[in-house]
CSV table of C-alpha atoms and ligand atoms in Angstrom, one decimal:
chain,number,residue,atom,x,y,z
I,30,UNK,CA,-3.5,-13.0,5.5
I,31,UNK,CA,-5.5,-16.3,5.5
I,32,UNK,CA,-5.9,-17.2,1.9
I,33,UNK,CA,-8.9,-18.9,0.6
I,34,UNK,CA,-9.2,-20.2,-3.0
I,35,UNK,CA,-11.6,-18.0,-4.9
I,36,UNK,CA,-12.7,-19.9,-8.0
I,37,UNK,CA,-12.6,-17.7,-11.1
I,38,UNK,CA,-10.5,-15.0,-9.6
I,39,UNK,CA,-7.8,-15.1,-12.3
I,40,UNK,CA,-10.5,-15.1,-15.0
I,41,UNK,CA,-12.3,-12.2,-13.4
I,42,UNK,CA,-9.1,-10.1,-13.3
I,43,UNK,CA,-8.5,-10.7,-17.0
I,44,UNK,CA,-12.1,-9.5,-17.7
I,45,UNK,CA,-11.4,-6.0,-16.3
I,46,UNK,CA,-8.1,-4.8,-17.9
I,47,UNK,CA,-9.3,-1.2,-17.4
I,48,UNK,CA,-9.1,-1.8,-13.6
I,49,UNK,CA,-6.4,-4.5,-13.2
I,50,UNK,CA,-3.4,-3.5,-15.4
I,51,UNK,CA,-2.2,-6.8,-16.8
I,52,UNK,CA,1.3,-5.9,-18.1
I,53,UNK,CA,2.4,-3.1,-15.8
I,54,UNK,CA,6.0,-3.1,-17.0
I,55,UNK,CA,4.5,-1.7,-20.3
I,56,UNK,CA,3.3,1.4,-18.4
I,57,UNK,CA,6.7,2.1,-16.8
I,58,UNK,CA,7.3,5.9,-17.2
I,59,UNK,CA,3.8,6.3,-18.7
I,60,UNK,CA,1.4,5.9,-15.7
I,61,UNK,CA,-0.1,9.3,-16.1
I,62,UNK,CA,-1.5,8.2,-19.5
I,63,UNK,CA,-3.2,5.2,-17.9
I,64,UNK,CA,-5.4,7.5,-15.9
I,65,UNK,CA,-8.0,10.0,-17.1
I,66,UNK,CA,-6.3,13.0,-15.5
I,67,UNK,CA,-2.6,13.9,-14.9
I,68,UNK,CA,-2.3,14.2,-11.1
I,69,UNK,CA,-0.1,12.9,-8.3
I,70,UNK,CA,0.1,9.1,-8.0
I,71,UNK,CA,-0.1,7.4,-4.6
I,72,UNK,CA,0.4,3.6,-4.3
I,73,UNK,CA,-0.6,1.2,-1.6
I,74,UNK,CA,1.8,-1.8,-1.3
I,75,UNK,CA,-0.1,-4.8,0.1
I,76,UNK,CA,-3.6,-3.6,-0.7
I,77,UNK,CA,-5.4,-6.7,0.5
I,78,UNK,CA,-9.1,-6.7,0.0
I,79,UNK,CA,-9.1,-3.0,-1.1
I,80,UNK,CA,-11.3,-1.1,1.2
I,81,UNK,CA,-8.7,1.6,2.0
I,82,UNK,CA,-7.6,2.3,-1.5
I,83,UNK,CA,-11.2,2.3,-2.9
I,84,UNK,CA,-12.3,4.7,-0.2
I,85,UNK,CA,-9.3,6.9,-0.7
I,86,UNK,CA,-9.9,7.1,-4.4
I,87,UNK,CA,-13.5,8.1,-3.8
I,88,UNK,CA,-12.6,10.7,-1.2
I,89,UNK,CA,-9.7,12.2,-3.3
I,90,UNK,CA,-10.5,12.5,-7.0
I,91,UNK,CA,-7.5,14.8,-7.4
I,92,UNK,CA,-5.1,11.9,-6.7
I,93,UNK,CA,-4.5,8.8,-8.9
I,94,UNK,CA,-4.2,5.6,-6.9
I,95,UNK,CA,-2.6,2.2,-7.6
I,96,UNK,CA,-3.2,-0.7,-5.3
I,97,UNK,CA,-0.6,-3.5,-5.4
I,98,UNK,CA,-1.4,-7.0,-4.1
I,99,UNK,CA,0.4,-10.2,-4.9
I,100,UNK,CA,-2.4,-12.7,-4.3
I,101,UNK,CA,-5.0,-13.1,-7.1
I,102,UNK,CA,-7.7,-14.4,-4.8
I,103,UNK,CA,-7.3,-11.4,-2.5
I,104,UNK,CA,-7.0,-8.6,-5.1
I,105,UNK,CA,-10.2,-10.1,-6.7
I,106,UNK,CA,-12.1,-8.8,-3.6
I,107,UNK,CA,-10.6,-5.3,-4.2
I,108,UNK,CA,-11.7,-5.5,-7.8
I,109,UNK,CA,-15.3,-6.3,-6.7
I,110,UNK,CA,-15.2,-3.0,-4.7
I,111,UNK,CA,-13.7,-1.1,-7.6
I,112,UNK,CA,-16.3,-2.4,-10.1
I,113,UNK,CA,-19.0,-1.1,-7.7
I,114,UNK,CA,-17.3,2.2,-7.0
I,115,UNK,CA,-16.5,2.8,-10.7
I,116,UNK,CA,-13.9,5.4,-9.9
I,117,UNK,CA,-11.5,6.5,-12.7
I,118,UNK,CA,-8.6,7.3,-10.4
I,119,UNK,CA,-7.8,3.8,-9.2
I,120,UNK,CA,-6.0,1.0,-10.8
I,121,UNK,CA,-4.9,-2.4,-9.3
I,122,UNK,CA,-1.8,-4.4,-9.9
I,123,UNK,CA,-1.6,-8.1,-9.2
I,124,UNK,CA,2.2,-8.3,-8.7
I,125,UNK,CA,4.9,-8.7,-6.1
I,126,UNK,CA,6.2,-5.4,-4.7
I,127,UNK,CA,9.7,-6.8,-4.8
I,128,UNK,CA,9.7,-5.9,-8.5
I,129,UNK,CA,8.4,-2.3,-8.1
I,130,UNK,CA,11.3,-0.8,-10.1
I,131,UNK,CA,10.3,-3.0,-13.1
I,132,UNK,CA,6.9,-1.2,-13.1
I,133,UNK,CA,7.7,2.4,-12.2
I,134,UNK,CA,10.2,4.8,-13.6
I,135,UNK,CA,12.4,6.8,-11.2
I,136,UNK,CA,10.5,9.6,-9.6
I,137,UNK,CA,7.1,8.6,-11.0
I,138,UNK,CA,5.3,8.1,-7.7
I,139,UNK,CA,4.4,10.7,-5.0
I,140,UNK,CA,3.5,8.6,-2.0
I,141,UNK,CA,3.6,5.0,-0.7
I,142,UNK,CA,1.0,3.7,1.7
I,143,UNK,CA,1.8,0.6,3.8
I,144,UNK,CA,-1.1,-0.6,5.9
I,145,UNK,CA,-0.9,-3.6,8.3
I,146,UNK,CA,2.0,-5.1,6.4
I,147,UNK,CA,2.8,-8.7,7.2
I,148,UNK,CA,5.0,-8.6,10.3
I,149,UNK,CA,7.4,-11.4,9.4
I,150,UNK,CA,8.4,-11.8,13.1
I,151,UNK,CA,11.4,-14.1,12.6
I,152,UNK,CA,14.7,-12.3,12.3
I,153,UNK,CA,15.7,-14.5,9.4
I,154,UNK,CA,12.7,-13.1,7.5
I,155,UNK,CA,13.5,-9.4,8.3
I,156,UNK,CA,14.2,-8.6,4.6
I,157,UNK,CA,10.6,-9.5,3.7
I,158,UNK,CA,9.3,-6.7,5.9
I,159,UNK,CA,8.0,-3.9,3.7
I,160,UNK,CA,9.8,-1.3,5.7
I,161,UNK,CA,13.2,-3.0,5.4
I,162,UNK,CA,15.9,-0.8,4.0
I,163,UNK,CA,15.9,-2.6,0.6
I,164,UNK,CA,12.2,-1.7,0.2
I,165,UNK,CA,12.8,1.9,1.5
I,166,UNK,CA,15.5,2.2,-1.2
I,167,UNK,CA,13.1,0.9,-3.9
I,168,UNK,CA,10.4,3.3,-2.8
I,169,UNK,CA,12.9,6.2,-2.9
I,170,UNK,CA,13.9,5.3,-6.4
I,171,UNK,CA,10.4,5.3,-7.8
I,172,UNK,CA,9.3,8.4,-5.8
I,173,UNK,CA,10.0,12.0,-6.5
I,174,UNK,CA,12.2,14.0,-4.0
I,175,UNK,CA,9.2,15.0,-1.9
I,176,UNK,CA,7.9,11.4,-1.7
I,177,UNK,CA,6.5,10.2,1.6
I,178,UNK,CA,5.7,6.9,3.2
I,179,UNK,CA,2.5,6.6,5.3
I,180,UNK,CA,2.5,3.5,7.4
I,181,UNK,CA,0.1,2.1,10.0
I,182,UNK,CA,-0.1,-1.2,11.9
I,183,UNK,CA,-1.3,-2.7,15.2
I,184,UNK,CA,1.9,-4.7,15.5
I,185,UNK,CA,4.3,-3.1,18.0
I,186,UNK,CA,7.3,-5.1,17.0
I,187,UNK,CA,6.9,-4.2,13.3
I,188,UNK,CA,6.3,-0.6,14.2
I,189,UNK,CA,9.5,-0.4,16.3
I,190,UNK,CA,11.5,-2.1,13.6
I,191,UNK,CA,10.0,0.3,11.0
I,192,UNK,CA,10.8,3.4,13.0
I,193,UNK,CA,14.4,2.2,13.4
I,194,UNK,CA,14.7,1.3,9.8
I,195,UNK,CA,13.2,4.6,8.6
I,196,UNK,CA,15.4,6.7,10.9
I,197,UNK,CA,18.6,4.7,10.1
I,198,UNK,CA,17.8,5.2,6.4
I,199,UNK,CA,18.1,9.0,7.1
I,200,UNK,CA,14.4,9.8,6.5
I,201,UNK,CA,12.5,12.4,8.5
I,202,UNK,CA,9.5,11.3,10.6
I,203,UNK,CA,7.0,14.2,10.6
I,204,UNK,CA,4.0,12.5,12.1
I,205,UNK,CA,3.9,9.7,14.7
I,206,UNK,CA,0.9,8.4,16.7
I,207,UNK,CA,1.0,5.5,19.2
I,208,UNK,CA,-2.8,5.5,19.3
I,209,UNK,CA,-4.2,6.7,16.1
I,210,UNK,CA,-7.9,6.2,16.9
I,211,UNK,CA,-7.6,8.3,20.0
I,212,UNK,CA,-5.5,11.1,18.4
I,213,UNK,CA,-6.2,14.4,16.7
I,214,UNK,CA,-5.6,12.8,13.3
I,215,UNK,CA,-8.5,13.6,11.0
I,216,UNK,CA,-9.8,11.7,8.0
I,217,UNK,CA,-8.5,8.2,8.8
I,218,UNK,CA,-9.8,5.6,6.4
I,219,UNK,CA,-9.9,2.2,8.0
I,220,UNK,CA,-8.5,-0.9,6.3
I,221,UNK,CA,-10.1,-4.4,6.7
I,222,UNK,CA,-7.3,-5.4,9.1
I,223,UNK,CA,-7.6,-2.1,11.0
I,224,UNK,CA,-11.3,-2.7,11.7
I,225,UNK,CA,-10.6,-6.3,12.8
I,226,UNK,CA,-7.7,-5.5,15.1
I,227,UNK,CA,-9.1,-2.3,16.6
I,228,UNK,CA,-12.4,-4.0,17.4
I,229,UNK,CA,-10.3,-6.4,19.5
I,230,UNK,CA,-8.9,-3.4,21.4
I,231,UNK,CA,-5.5,-3.3,19.7
I,232,UNK,CA,-3.9,0.2,19.5
I,233,UNK,CA,-3.1,1.4,16.0
I,234,UNK,CA,0.3,3.0,15.3
I,235,UNK,CA,1.0,5.4,12.5
I,236,UNK,CA,3.9,7.2,11.0
I,237,UNK,CA,4.5,9.5,8.1
I,238,UNK,CA,8.0,9.9,6.9
I,239,UNK,CA,9.7,11.8,4.1
I,240,UNK,CA,13.0,11.3,2.2
I,241,UNK,CA,13.7,15.1,2.1
I,242,UNK,CA,15.5,16.6,5.0
T,14,SAM,N1,-3.5,-3.6,3.8
T,14,SAM,C1,-4.6,-4.5,4.0
T,14,SAM,C2,-5.3,-4.2,5.2
T,14,SAM,O1,-4.8,-3.5,6.1
T,14,SAM,O2,-6.4,-4.7,5.4
T,14,SAM,C3,-4.1,-6.0,4.0
T,14,SAM,C4,-3.1,-6.3,5.1
T,14,SAM,S1,-2.5,-8.0,5.0
T,14,SAM,C5,-1.9,-8.4,6.5
T,14,SAM,C6,-1.0,-7.7,4.0
T,14,SAM,C7,-1.2,-7.9,2.5
T,14,SAM,O3,0.0,-7.5,1.8
T,14,SAM,C8,-1.6,-9.3,2.1
T,14,SAM,O4,-2.7,-9.2,1.3
T,14,SAM,C9,-0.3,-9.7,1.3
T,14,SAM,O5,-0.6,-10.6,0.3
T,14,SAM,C10,0.2,-8.4,0.8
T,14,SAM,N2,1.6,-8.4,0.5
T,14,SAM,C11,2.6,-8.7,1.3
T,14,SAM,N3,3.8,-8.6,0.7
T,14,SAM,C12,3.6,-8.2,-0.5
T,14,SAM,C13,4.4,-7.9,-1.6
T,14,SAM,N4,5.7,-8.1,-1.6
T,14,SAM,N5,3.8,-7.5,-2.8
T,14,SAM,C14,2.5,-7.4,-2.9
T,14,SAM,N6,1.6,-7.6,-1.9
T,14,SAM,C15,2.2,-8.0,-0.7
């Protein structure tokens, strides 16, 4: 992600504590009470500029969503979209996903979305990939036993690594597409990166995987 400095981003985030939860560790084990309705919680790790999570929240009022993004200048764009959409079932966290277990209690989450995660192509950076086994283990801890990971990317190397990592972890892959936009899959909501890379002709890969057998 190319970062640009966005003056006032940190101040803006502090002005909307109803949308960007400022001390998420205080909500650990209590996320249902942060939302208007008690319903399943789906998180997106690496939300970026927020189009996916805002559109998902609008389309699925029966789900509570949490978008997680580590860069303030980036999540500020997601906040702009949330302010406009005014949906009650979406919150944003400006935190690093490496600390997910500080913010969520065991079994508190129902699904993790990973969209166009940073590929970290160098082998020595493998552990930073969001589908590395250390992340899969963290997601498993915070998800209930029926928890699922839904992952899409245009990066073939990251996709292959992720399939191996997910399969080696013992998860079950129950959906796989090597060309999502030319598949039967219905209701795809595009992310900012997805629009950019698919318009260049890149194929989009997608998997859904579950921890249950
Ligand atoms: N999902 C968006 C999309 O598809 O348009 C953004 C994709 S961008 C390539 C990856 C995003 O993940 C970046 O905004 C980056 O800051 C964020 N990210 C990467 N690692 C993260 C981490 N450990 N915790 C939180 N956000 C992370």
